[in-house]
mmCIF file of C-alpha atoms in Angstrom:
data_model
loop_
_atom_site.group_PDB
_atom_site.id
_atom_site.type_symbol
_atom_site.label_atom_id
_atom_site.label_comp_id
_atom_site.label_asym_id
_atom_site.label_seq_id
_atom_site.Cartn_x
_atom_site.Cartn_y
_atom_site.Cartn_z
ATOM 1 C CA UNK Y 1 -135.692 31.662 109.326
ATOM 2 C CA UNK Y 2 -135.764 33.020 105.753
ATOM 3 C CA UNK Y 3 -138.621 32.085 103.441
ATOM 4 C CA UNK Y 4 -138.575 28.773 101.568
ATOM 5 C CA UNK Y 5 -137.854 30.596 98.317
ATOM 6 C CA UNK Y 6 -134.821 32.284 99.873
ATOM 7 C CA UNK Y 7 -133.635 29.007 101.394
ATOM 8 C CA UNK Y 8 -133.823 27.235 98.035
ATOM 9 C CA UNK Y 9 -131.796 30.023 96.459
ATOM 10 C CA UNK Y 10 -129.304 29.710 99.312
ATOM 11 C CA UNK Y 11 -128.934 25.942 98.852
ATOM 12 C CA UNK Y 12 -128.541 26.209 95.079
ATOM 13 C CA UNK Y 13 -125.939 28.970 95.342
ATOM 14 C CA UNK Y 14 -124.034 27.131 98.076
ATOM 15 C CA UNK Y 15 -123.923 23.934 95.989
ATOM 16 C CA UNK Y 16 -122.501 25.848 93.034
ATOM 17 C CA UNK Y 17 -119.811 27.451 95.199
ATOM 18 C CA UNK Y 18 -119.026 24.137 96.922
ATOM 19 C CA UNK Y 19 -118.513 22.002 93.827
ATOM 20 C CA UNK Y 20 -116.506 24.499 91.812
ATOM 21 C CA UNK Y 21 -112.866 23.386 92.337
ATOM 22 C CA UNK Y 22 -111.234 25.683 94.862
ATOM 23 C CA UNK Y 23 -108.317 25.861 97.331
ATOM 24 C CA UNK Y 24 -109.904 23.535 99.915
ATOM 25 C CA UNK Y 25 -110.527 20.797 97.331
ATOM 26 C CA UNK Y 26 -106.991 21.149 95.981
ATOM 27 C CA UNK Y 27 -105.603 21.057 99.512
ATOM 28 C CA UNK Y 28 -107.524 17.864 100.370
ATOM 29 C CA UNK Y 29 -106.444 16.263 97.088
ATOM 30 C CA UNK Y 30 -102.816 17.255 97.722
ATOM 31 C CA UNK Y 31 -102.892 15.656 101.174
ATOM 32 C CA UNK Y 32 -104.381 12.505 99.625
ATOM 33 C CA UNK Y 33 -101.720 12.311 96.924
ATOM 34 C CA UNK Y 34 -98.900 12.920 99.386
ATOM 35 C CA UNK Y 35 -100.065 10.817 102.336
ATOM 36 C CA UNK Y 36 -102.933 8.584 101.217
ATOM 37 C CA UNK Y 37 -106.719 8.518 101.326
ATOM 38 C CA UNK Y 38 -107.004 8.348 105.127
ATOM 39 C CA UNK Y 39 -104.893 11.494 105.508
ATOM 40 C CA UNK Y 40 -107.035 13.182 102.868
ATOM 41 C CA UNK Y 41 -110.201 12.377 104.787
ATOM 42 C CA UNK Y 42 -108.645 13.563 108.051
ATOM 43 C CA UNK Y 43 -107.559 16.750 106.294
ATOM 44 C CA UNK Y 44 -111.142 17.264 105.148
ATOM 45 C CA UNK Y 45 -112.354 16.812 108.725
ATOM 46 C CA UNK Y 46 -109.781 19.342 109.918
ATOM 47 C CA UNK Y 47 -110.892 21.862 107.300
ATOM 48 C CA UNK Y 48 -114.511 21.269 108.307
ATOM 49 C CA UNK Y 49 -113.874 21.868 112.010
ATOM 50 C CA UNK Y 50 -111.679 24.872 111.254
ATOM 51 C CA UNK Y 51 -114.544 26.294 109.212
ATOM 52 C CA UNK Y 52 -116.694 26.515 112.332
ATOM 53 C CA UNK Y 53 -114.256 29.040 113.769
ATOM 54 C CA UNK Y 54 -115.217 31.339 110.900
ATOM 55 C CA UNK Y 55 -118.906 30.483 111.239
ATOM 56 C CA UNK Y 56 -119.021 31.489 114.899
ATOM 57 C CA UNK Y 57 -116.764 34.481 114.247
ATOM 58 C CA UNK Y 58 -119.182 35.686 111.574
ATOM 59 C CA UNK Y 59 -122.109 35.124 113.932
ATOM 60 C CA UNK Y 60 -120.364 37.205 116.593
ATOM 61 C CA UNK Y 61 -119.423 39.894 114.088
ATOM 62 C CA UNK Y 62 -115.705 39.375 114.626
ATOM 63 C CA UNK Y 63 -114.959 38.867 110.935
ATOM 64 C CA UNK Y 64 -115.898 42.495 110.320
ATOM 65 C CA UNK Y 65 -112.503 43.285 111.858
ATOM 66 C CA UNK Y 66 -110.849 42.113 108.660
ATOM 67 C CA UNK Y 67 -112.668 44.914 106.824
ATOM 68 C CA UNK Y 68 -112.072 47.478 109.547
ATOM 69 C CA UNK Y 69 -108.406 46.631 110.157
ATOM 70 C CA UNK Y 70 -106.662 45.824 106.849
ATOM 71 C CA UNK Y 71 -103.341 45.229 108.607
ATOM 72 C CA UNK Y 72 -104.876 42.409 110.629
ATOM 73 C CA UNK Y 73 -106.192 40.842 107.448
ATOM 74 C CA UNK Y 74 -102.760 40.989 105.814
ATOM 75 C CA UNK Y 75 -101.019 39.490 108.856
ATOM 76 C CA UNK Y 76 -103.375 36.514 108.967
ATOM 77 C CA UNK Y 77 -103.243 36.143 105.189
ATOM 78 C CA UNK Y 78 -99.438 35.942 105.012
ATOM 79 C CA UNK Y 79 -99.252 33.705 108.085
ATOM 80 C CA UNK Y 80 -101.597 31.238 106.389
ATOM 81 C CA UNK Y 81 -99.690 31.462 103.101
ATOM 82 C CA UNK Y 82 -96.352 30.852 104.819
ATOM 83 C CA UNK Y 83 -97.781 27.859 106.671
ATOM 84 C CA UNK Y 84 -99.054 26.307 103.431
ATOM 85 C CA UNK Y 85 -95.678 26.795 101.729
ATOM 86 C CA UNK Y 86 -93.916 25.217 104.721
ATOM 87 C CA UNK Y 87 -96.266 22.205 104.614
ATOM 88 C CA UNK Y 88 -95.700 21.804 100.889
ATOM 89 C CA UNK Y 89 -91.904 21.901 101.210
ATOM 90 C CA UNK Y 90 -92.080 19.389 104.079
ATOM 91 C CA UNK Y 91 -94.104 16.976 101.946
ATOM 92 C CA UNK Y 92 -91.891 17.536 98.921
ATOM 93 C CA UNK Y 93 -88.761 16.642 100.906
ATOM 94 C CA UNK Y 94 -90.272 13.750 102.881
ATOM 95 C CA UNK Y 95 -89.092 10.213 102.206
ATOM 96 C CA UNK Y 96 -91.347 7.797 100.341
ATOM 97 C CA UNK Y 97 -93.421 5.603 102.629
ATOM 98 C CA UNK Y 98 -92.433 1.934 102.654
ATOM 99 C CA UNK Y 99 -95.146 -0.736 102.445
ATOM 100 C CA UNK Y 100 -94.173 -2.422 105.725
ATOM 101 C CA UNK Y 101 -94.312 0.821 107.684
ATOM 102 C CA UNK Y 102 -97.427 2.028 105.945
ATOM 103 C CA UNK Y 103 -100.091 1.261 108.632
ATOM 104 C CA UNK Y 104 -98.262 3.113 111.407
ATOM 105 C CA UNK Y 105 -97.251 5.965 109.159
ATOM 106 C CA UNK Y 106 -100.792 6.336 107.850
ATOM 107 C CA UNK Y 107 -102.150 6.686 111.383
ATOM 108 C CA UNK Y 108 -99.514 9.265 112.264
ATOM 109 C CA UNK Y 109 -99.964 11.114 108.967
ATOM 110 C CA UNK Y 110 -103.740 11.154 109.446
ATOM 111 C CA UNK Y 111 -103.462 12.841 112.828
ATOM 112 C CA UNK Y 112 -100.886 15.250 111.489
ATOM 113 C CA UNK Y 113 -103.017 16.108 108.452
ATOM 114 C CA UNK Y 114 -106.000 16.680 110.752
ATOM 115 C CA UNK Y 115 -104.272 19.233 112.976
ATOM 116 C CA UNK Y 116 -102.441 20.896 110.094
ATOM 117 C CA UNK Y 117 -105.725 21.345 108.234
ATOM 118 C CA UNK Y 118 -107.422 23.003 111.192
ATOM 119 C CA UNK Y 119 -104.563 25.506 111.331
ATOM 120 C CA UNK Y 120 -104.692 26.112 107.579
ATOM 121 C CA UNK Y 121 -108.425 26.807 107.629
ATOM 122 C CA UNK Y 122 -108.342 29.027 110.724
ATOM 123 C CA UNK Y 123 -105.541 31.087 109.129
ATOM 124 C CA UNK Y 124 -107.514 31.549 105.899
ATOM 125 C CA UNK Y 125 -109.018 35.058 106.006
ATOM 126 C CA UNK Y 126 -110.775 34.464 102.684
ATOM 127 C CA UNK Y 127 -113.086 32.016 104.429
ATOM 128 C CA UNK Y 128 -113.993 34.617 107.025
ATOM 129 C CA UNK Y 129 -114.692 37.212 104.340
ATOM 130 C CA UNK Y 130 -116.794 34.695 102.395
ATOM 131 C CA UNK Y 131 -119.094 34.062 105.342
ATOM 132 C CA UNK Y 132 -119.446 37.774 106.086
ATOM 133 C CA UNK Y 133 -120.160 38.637 102.440
ATOM 134 C CA UNK Y 134 -122.308 35.630 101.513
ATOM 135 C CA UNK Y 135 -124.479 34.756 104.498
ATOM 136 C CA UNK Y 136 -126.053 38.202 105.142
ATOM 137 C CA UNK Y 137 -127.768 37.968 101.754
ATOM 138 C CA UNK Y 138 -129.904 35.149 103.167
ATOM 139 C CA UNK Y 139 -130.478 36.505 106.667
ATOM 140 C CA UNK Y 140 -133.985 37.682 107.551
ATOM 141 C CA UNK Y 141 -133.801 40.250 110.346
ATOM 142 C CA UNK Y 142 -137.577 39.957 110.898
ATOM 143 C CA UNK Y 143 -137.526 36.167 111.341
ATOM 144 C CA UNK Y 144 -138.298 34.469 114.649
ATOM 145 C CA UNK Y 145 -134.727 33.224 115.002
ATOM 146 C CA UNK Y 146 -132.146 35.842 116.065
ATOM 147 C CA UNK Y 147 -129.613 36.939 113.452
ATOM 148 C CA UNK Y 148 -126.674 35.248 115.177
ATOM 149 C CA UNK Y 149 -128.504 31.900 115.199
ATOM 150 C CA UNK Y 150 -129.356 32.252 111.514
ATOM 151 C CA UNK Y 151 -125.646 32.837 110.866
ATOM 152 C CA UNK Y 152 -124.778 29.645 112.741
ATOM 153 C CA UNK Y 153 -127.424 27.518 110.993
ATOM 154 C CA UNK Y 154 -126.679 28.769 107.490
ATOM 155 C CA UNK Y 155 -122.932 28.676 108.128
ATOM 156 C CA UNK Y 156 -123.175 25.059 109.241
ATOM 157 C CA UNK Y 157 -125.044 24.154 106.049
ATOM 158 C CA UNK Y 158 -122.362 25.880 103.971
ATOM 159 C CA UNK Y 159 -119.614 24.075 105.860
ATOM 160 C CA UNK Y 160 -121.272 20.682 105.382
ATOM 161 C CA UNK Y 161 -121.824 21.313 101.673
ATOM 162 C CA UNK Y 162 -118.212 22.328 101.101
ATOM 163 C CA UNK Y 163 -116.978 19.312 103.072
ATOM 164 C CA UNK Y 164 -119.065 16.955 100.913
ATOM 165 C CA UNK Y 165 -117.273 18.340 97.849
ATOM 166 C CA UNK Y 166 -113.881 17.920 99.550
ATOM 167 C CA UNK Y 167 -114.698 14.285 100.394
ATOM 168 C CA UNK Y 168 -115.660 13.600 96.783
ATOM 169 C CA UNK Y 169 -112.329 15.067 95.689
ATOM 170 C CA UNK Y 170 -110.433 12.899 98.190
ATOM 171 C CA UNK Y 171 -112.206 9.749 96.958
ATOM 172 C CA UNK Y 172 -111.299 10.526 93.351
ATOM 173 C CA UNK Y 173 -107.680 11.206 94.297
ATOM 174 C CA UNK Y 174 -107.680 8.012 96.368
ATOM 175 C CA UNK Y 175 -108.719 5.963 93.340
ATOM 176 C CA UNK Y 176 -105.707 7.321 91.465
ATOM 177 C CA UNK Y 177 -103.398 6.554 94.390
ATOM 178 C CA UNK Y 178 -104.715 2.975 94.667
ATOM 179 C CA UNK Y 179 -103.806 2.318 91.051
ATOM 180 C CA UNK Y 180 -100.297 3.726 91.454
ATOM 181 C CA UNK Y 181 -99.354 2.636 94.981
ATOM 182 C CA UNK Y 182 -97.403 -0.456 93.843
ATOM 183 C CA UNK Y 183 -94.822 1.748 92.165
ATOM 184 C CA UNK Y 184 -92.379 3.509 94.495
ATOM 185 C CA UNK Y 185 -91.560 5.947 91.700
ATOM 186 C CA UNK Y 186 -95.263 6.783 91.306
ATOM 187 C CA UNK Y 187 -95.599 7.219 95.072
ATOM 188 C CA UNK Y 188 -92.697 9.642 95.068
ATOM 189 C CA UNK Y 189 -94.185 11.521 92.120
ATOM 190 C CA UNK Y 190 -97.573 11.822 93.855
ATOM 191 C CA UNK Y 191 -95.888 13.014 97.052
ATOM 192 C CA UNK Y 192 -94.026 15.705 95.123
ATOM 193 C CA UNK Y 193 -97.171 16.722 93.265
ATOM 194 C CA UNK Y 194 -99.019 17.038 96.581
ATOM 195 C CA UNK Y 195 -96.246 19.146 98.078
ATOM 196 C CA UNK Y 196 -96.095 21.282 94.953
ATOM 197 C CA UNK Y 197 -99.836 21.934 95.077
ATOM 198 C CA UNK Y 198 -99.588 23.121 98.702
ATOM 199 C CA UNK Y 199 -96.702 25.447 97.862
ATOM 200 C CA UNK Y 200 -98.693 26.779 94.898
ATOM 201 C CA UNK Y 201 -101.735 27.403 97.090
ATOM 202 C CA UNK Y 202 -99.595 29.272 99.608
ATOM 203 C CA UNK Y 203 -98.048 31.479 96.926
ATOM 204 C CA UNK Y 204 -101.481 32.089 95.376
ATOM 205 C CA UNK Y 205 -102.910 33.115 98.741
ATOM 206 C CA UNK Y 206 -99.993 35.454 99.441
ATOM 207 C CA UNK Y 207 -100.258 37.311 96.134
ATOM 208 C CA UNK Y 208 -104.024 37.176 95.662
ATOM 209 C CA UNK Y 209 -105.627 40.581 95.816
ATOM 210 C CA UNK Y 210 -107.720 41.254 98.943
#
């Protein structure tokens, strides 16, 4: 593994990246506002598991394809953007959850948020590029561990750090929802805000420069 000095630099840099508000935090917060805290936490879990696809892809060198084949990058990028916009519109048009149906709906929404979030993260080429661009700076080719294993270990640390920030964001959004949940008008407003955030993220991803 890299030296202790390099590892400390890695942890500090990762923490800075993780806790600066970004698309994943906004996505988790949007799911929380639209569907509740449980769905937000399940969305965070989905993002976390989806992140491992990019970790192992980086370890195998597959993410380099996005640099070598720009068309592939664009296809995945627009597919992910379209999926986010579709999710946002679906949330924006969904009916407000009634209190009596809330337990069953929460369970269903949690599962749905979980699987949707895995898809969103897997279809996010920016995550793949991040791992390919960031992790090699902290890889020691002369270390006892092989390079691919260093990728997996460091990538897992990054994924856990980012997920901790997403969970913190969900908790904060959940506090807001708890205070407003007695008002059906507030629930509807939060649902629309959540859907609007997802649409905005999709549009941002589509038009963001590679």
